[in-house]
Short mmCIF file of C-alpha atoms in Angstrom, two decimals:
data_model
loop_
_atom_site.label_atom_id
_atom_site.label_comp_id
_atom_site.label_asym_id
_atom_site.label_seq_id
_atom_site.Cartn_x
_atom_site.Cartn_y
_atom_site.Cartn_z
CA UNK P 1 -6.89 15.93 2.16
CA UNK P 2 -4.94 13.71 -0.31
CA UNK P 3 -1.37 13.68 0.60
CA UNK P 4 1.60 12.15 -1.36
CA UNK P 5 3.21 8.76 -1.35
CA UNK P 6 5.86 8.52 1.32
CA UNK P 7 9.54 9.34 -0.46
CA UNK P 8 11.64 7.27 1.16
CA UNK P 9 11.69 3.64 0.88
CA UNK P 10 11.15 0.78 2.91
CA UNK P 11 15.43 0.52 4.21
CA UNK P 12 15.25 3.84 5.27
CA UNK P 13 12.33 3.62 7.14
CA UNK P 14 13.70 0.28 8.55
CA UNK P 15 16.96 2.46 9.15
CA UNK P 16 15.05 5.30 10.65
CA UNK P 17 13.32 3.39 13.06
CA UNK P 18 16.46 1.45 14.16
CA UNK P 19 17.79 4.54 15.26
CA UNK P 20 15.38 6.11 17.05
CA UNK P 21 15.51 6.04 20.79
CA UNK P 22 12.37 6.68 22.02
CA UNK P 23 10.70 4.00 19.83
CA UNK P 24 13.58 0.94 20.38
CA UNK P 25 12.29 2.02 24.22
CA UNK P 26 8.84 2.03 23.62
CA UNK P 27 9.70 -1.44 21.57
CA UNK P 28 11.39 -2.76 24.62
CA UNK P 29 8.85 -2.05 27.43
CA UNK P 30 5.83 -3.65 24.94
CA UNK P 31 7.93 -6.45 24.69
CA UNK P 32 8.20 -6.67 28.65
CA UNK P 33 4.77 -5.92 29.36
CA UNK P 34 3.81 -8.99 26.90
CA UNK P 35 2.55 -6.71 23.92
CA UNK P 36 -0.75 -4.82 25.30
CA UNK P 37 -2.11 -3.32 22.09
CA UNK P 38 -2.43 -0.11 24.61
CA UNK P 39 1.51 0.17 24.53
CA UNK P 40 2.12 -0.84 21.37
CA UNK P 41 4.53 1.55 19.73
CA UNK P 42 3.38 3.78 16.44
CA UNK P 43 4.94 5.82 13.84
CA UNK P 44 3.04 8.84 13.09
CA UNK P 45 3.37 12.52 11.64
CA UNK P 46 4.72 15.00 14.32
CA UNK P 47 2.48 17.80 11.55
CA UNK P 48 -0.10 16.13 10.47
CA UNK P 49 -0.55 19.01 7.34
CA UNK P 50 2.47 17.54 5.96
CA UNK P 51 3.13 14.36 4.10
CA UNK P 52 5.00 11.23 5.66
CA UNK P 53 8.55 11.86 5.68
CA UNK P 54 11.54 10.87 7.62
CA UNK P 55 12.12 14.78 9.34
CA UNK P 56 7.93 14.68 10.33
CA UNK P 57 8.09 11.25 11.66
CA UNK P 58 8.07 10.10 15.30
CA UNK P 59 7.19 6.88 17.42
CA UNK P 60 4.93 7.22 20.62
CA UNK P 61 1.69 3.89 21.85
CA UNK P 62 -1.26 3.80 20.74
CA UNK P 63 -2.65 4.76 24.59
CA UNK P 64 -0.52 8.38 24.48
CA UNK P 65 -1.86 8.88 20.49
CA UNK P 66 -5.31 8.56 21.46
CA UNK P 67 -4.66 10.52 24.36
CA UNK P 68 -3.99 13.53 22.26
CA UNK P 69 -7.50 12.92 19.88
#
């Protein structure tokens, strides 16, 4: 499955990430905890049929994405 070049640029995904909640909390607590790769925070696609864009993004650790494998 070949999907397209993200469409936004780097800003906005610097942007998007400064704004989101969950991952400045996930940020935080990996900071805290001394950054265990198990906690450290990832973007990924909520759909994972769909391309990377801002709308299909979300942040979550690598422990809770492998989780869901």
């Amino acid at each position: 499955l070949s999907l397209p070049m993200p469409e936004y640029t780097l800003d906005e995904l610097k942007e998007w990430l400064d704004n989101d909640l969950t991952g400045n909390v996930l940020f935080v607590k990996w900071i805290y905890k001394n950054c265990p790769k198990h906690l450290t925070p990832r973007v990924y696609r909520i759909d994972t049929t769909n391309p990377y864009t801002l709308d299909n993004l979300a942040v979550s650790t690598t422990y809770e994405l492998h989780k869901k494998d």
